[in-house]
Short mmCIF file of N, CA, C and O in Angstrom, two decimals:
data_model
loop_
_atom_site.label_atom_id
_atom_site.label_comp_id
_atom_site.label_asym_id
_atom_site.label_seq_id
_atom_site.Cartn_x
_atom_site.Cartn_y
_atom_site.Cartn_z
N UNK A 325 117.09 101.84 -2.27
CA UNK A 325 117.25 102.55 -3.52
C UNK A 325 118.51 103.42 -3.48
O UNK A 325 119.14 103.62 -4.52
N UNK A 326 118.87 103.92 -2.35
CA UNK A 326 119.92 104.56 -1.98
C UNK A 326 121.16 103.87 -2.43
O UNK A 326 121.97 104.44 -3.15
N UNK A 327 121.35 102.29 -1.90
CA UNK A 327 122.77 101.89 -2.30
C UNK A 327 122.78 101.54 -3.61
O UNK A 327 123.88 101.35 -4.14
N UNK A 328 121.36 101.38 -4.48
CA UNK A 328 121.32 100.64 -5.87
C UNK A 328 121.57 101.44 -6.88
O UNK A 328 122.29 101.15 -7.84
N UNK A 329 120.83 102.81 -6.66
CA UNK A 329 120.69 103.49 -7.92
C UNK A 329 121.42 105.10 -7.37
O UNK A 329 121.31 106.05 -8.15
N UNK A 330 122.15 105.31 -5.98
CA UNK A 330 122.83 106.36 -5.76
C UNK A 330 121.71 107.60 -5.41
O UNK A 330 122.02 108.76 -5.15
N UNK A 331 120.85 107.25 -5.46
CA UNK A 331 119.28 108.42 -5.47
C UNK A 331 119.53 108.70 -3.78
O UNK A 331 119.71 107.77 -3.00
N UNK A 332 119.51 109.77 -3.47
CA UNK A 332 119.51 109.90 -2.05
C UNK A 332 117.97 110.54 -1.52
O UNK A 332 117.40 111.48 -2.06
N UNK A 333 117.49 109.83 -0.41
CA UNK A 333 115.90 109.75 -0.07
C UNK A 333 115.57 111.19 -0.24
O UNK A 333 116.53 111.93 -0.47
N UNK A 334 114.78 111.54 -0.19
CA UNK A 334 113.90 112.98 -0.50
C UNK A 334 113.22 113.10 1.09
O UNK A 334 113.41 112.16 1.87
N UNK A 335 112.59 114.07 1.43
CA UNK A 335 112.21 114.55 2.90
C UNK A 335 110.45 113.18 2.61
O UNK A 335 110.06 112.43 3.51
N UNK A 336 109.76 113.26 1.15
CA UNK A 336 109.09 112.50 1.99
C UNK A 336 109.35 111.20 1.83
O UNK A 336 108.50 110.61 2.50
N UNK A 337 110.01 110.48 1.34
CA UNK A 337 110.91 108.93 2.26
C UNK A 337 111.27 109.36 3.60
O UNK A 337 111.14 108.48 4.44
N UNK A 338 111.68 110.47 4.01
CA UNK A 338 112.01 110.19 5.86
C UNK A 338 110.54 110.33 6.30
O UNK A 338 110.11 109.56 7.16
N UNK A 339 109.63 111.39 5.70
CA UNK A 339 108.39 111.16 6.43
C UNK A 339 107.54 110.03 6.57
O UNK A 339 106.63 109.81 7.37
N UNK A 340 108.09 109.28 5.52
CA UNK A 340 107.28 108.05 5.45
C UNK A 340 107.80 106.92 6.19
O UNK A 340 107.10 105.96 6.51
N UNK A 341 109.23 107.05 6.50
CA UNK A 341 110.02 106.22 7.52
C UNK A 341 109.45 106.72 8.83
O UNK A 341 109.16 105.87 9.67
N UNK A 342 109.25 108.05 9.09
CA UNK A 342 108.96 108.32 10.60
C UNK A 342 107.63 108.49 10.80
O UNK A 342 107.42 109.01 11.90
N UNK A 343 106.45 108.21 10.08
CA UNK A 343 105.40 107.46 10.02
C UNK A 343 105.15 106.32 10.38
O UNK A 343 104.24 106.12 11.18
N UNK A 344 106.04 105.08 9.77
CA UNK A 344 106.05 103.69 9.91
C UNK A 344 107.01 103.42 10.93
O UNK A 344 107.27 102.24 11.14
N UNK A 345 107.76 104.55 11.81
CA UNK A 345 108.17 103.75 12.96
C UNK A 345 107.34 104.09 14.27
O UNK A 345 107.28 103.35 15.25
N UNK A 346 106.62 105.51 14.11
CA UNK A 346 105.59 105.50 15.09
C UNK A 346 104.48 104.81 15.19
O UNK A 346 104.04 104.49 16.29
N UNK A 347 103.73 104.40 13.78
CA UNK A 347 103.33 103.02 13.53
C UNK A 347 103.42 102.13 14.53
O UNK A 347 102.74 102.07 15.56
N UNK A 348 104.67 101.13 14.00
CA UNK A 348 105.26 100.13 14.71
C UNK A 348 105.85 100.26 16.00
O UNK A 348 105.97 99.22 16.64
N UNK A 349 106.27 101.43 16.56
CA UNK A 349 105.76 101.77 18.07
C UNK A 349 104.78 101.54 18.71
O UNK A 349 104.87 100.67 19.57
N UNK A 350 103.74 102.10 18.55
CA UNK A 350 102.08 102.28 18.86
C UNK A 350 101.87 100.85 19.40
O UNK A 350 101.47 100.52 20.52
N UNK A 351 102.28 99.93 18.18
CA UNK A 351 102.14 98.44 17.87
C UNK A 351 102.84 97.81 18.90
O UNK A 351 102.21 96.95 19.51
N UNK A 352 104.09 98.05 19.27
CA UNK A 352 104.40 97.05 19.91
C UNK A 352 104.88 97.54 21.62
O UNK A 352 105.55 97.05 22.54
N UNK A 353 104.10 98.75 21.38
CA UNK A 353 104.41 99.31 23.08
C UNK A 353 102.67 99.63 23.58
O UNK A 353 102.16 100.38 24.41
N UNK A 354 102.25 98.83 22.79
CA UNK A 354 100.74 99.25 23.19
C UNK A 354 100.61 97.79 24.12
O UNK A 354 101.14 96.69 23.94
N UNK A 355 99.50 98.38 25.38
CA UNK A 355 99.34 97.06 26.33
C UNK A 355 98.28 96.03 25.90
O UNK A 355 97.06 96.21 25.86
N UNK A 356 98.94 94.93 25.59
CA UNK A 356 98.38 93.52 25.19
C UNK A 356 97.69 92.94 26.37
O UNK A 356 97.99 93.49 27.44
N UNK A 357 97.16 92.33 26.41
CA UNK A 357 96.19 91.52 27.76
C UNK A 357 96.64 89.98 27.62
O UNK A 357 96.17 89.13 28.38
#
């Protein structure tokens, strides 16, 4: 949305980015068997 409409993210778009990368951390550093 940033490059389309010039809107620059608000604090909660980063919270919601640094939500979904600890997320997808968890996910893929968690031990699989």
């Amino acid at each position: 949305m940033w490059l389309i409409k010039g809107q620059r993210p608000d604090q909660w778009d980063v919270i919601g980015v640094v939500i979904i990368l600890i997320g997808n951390g968890i996910i893929v550093f968690s031990p699989h068997k």
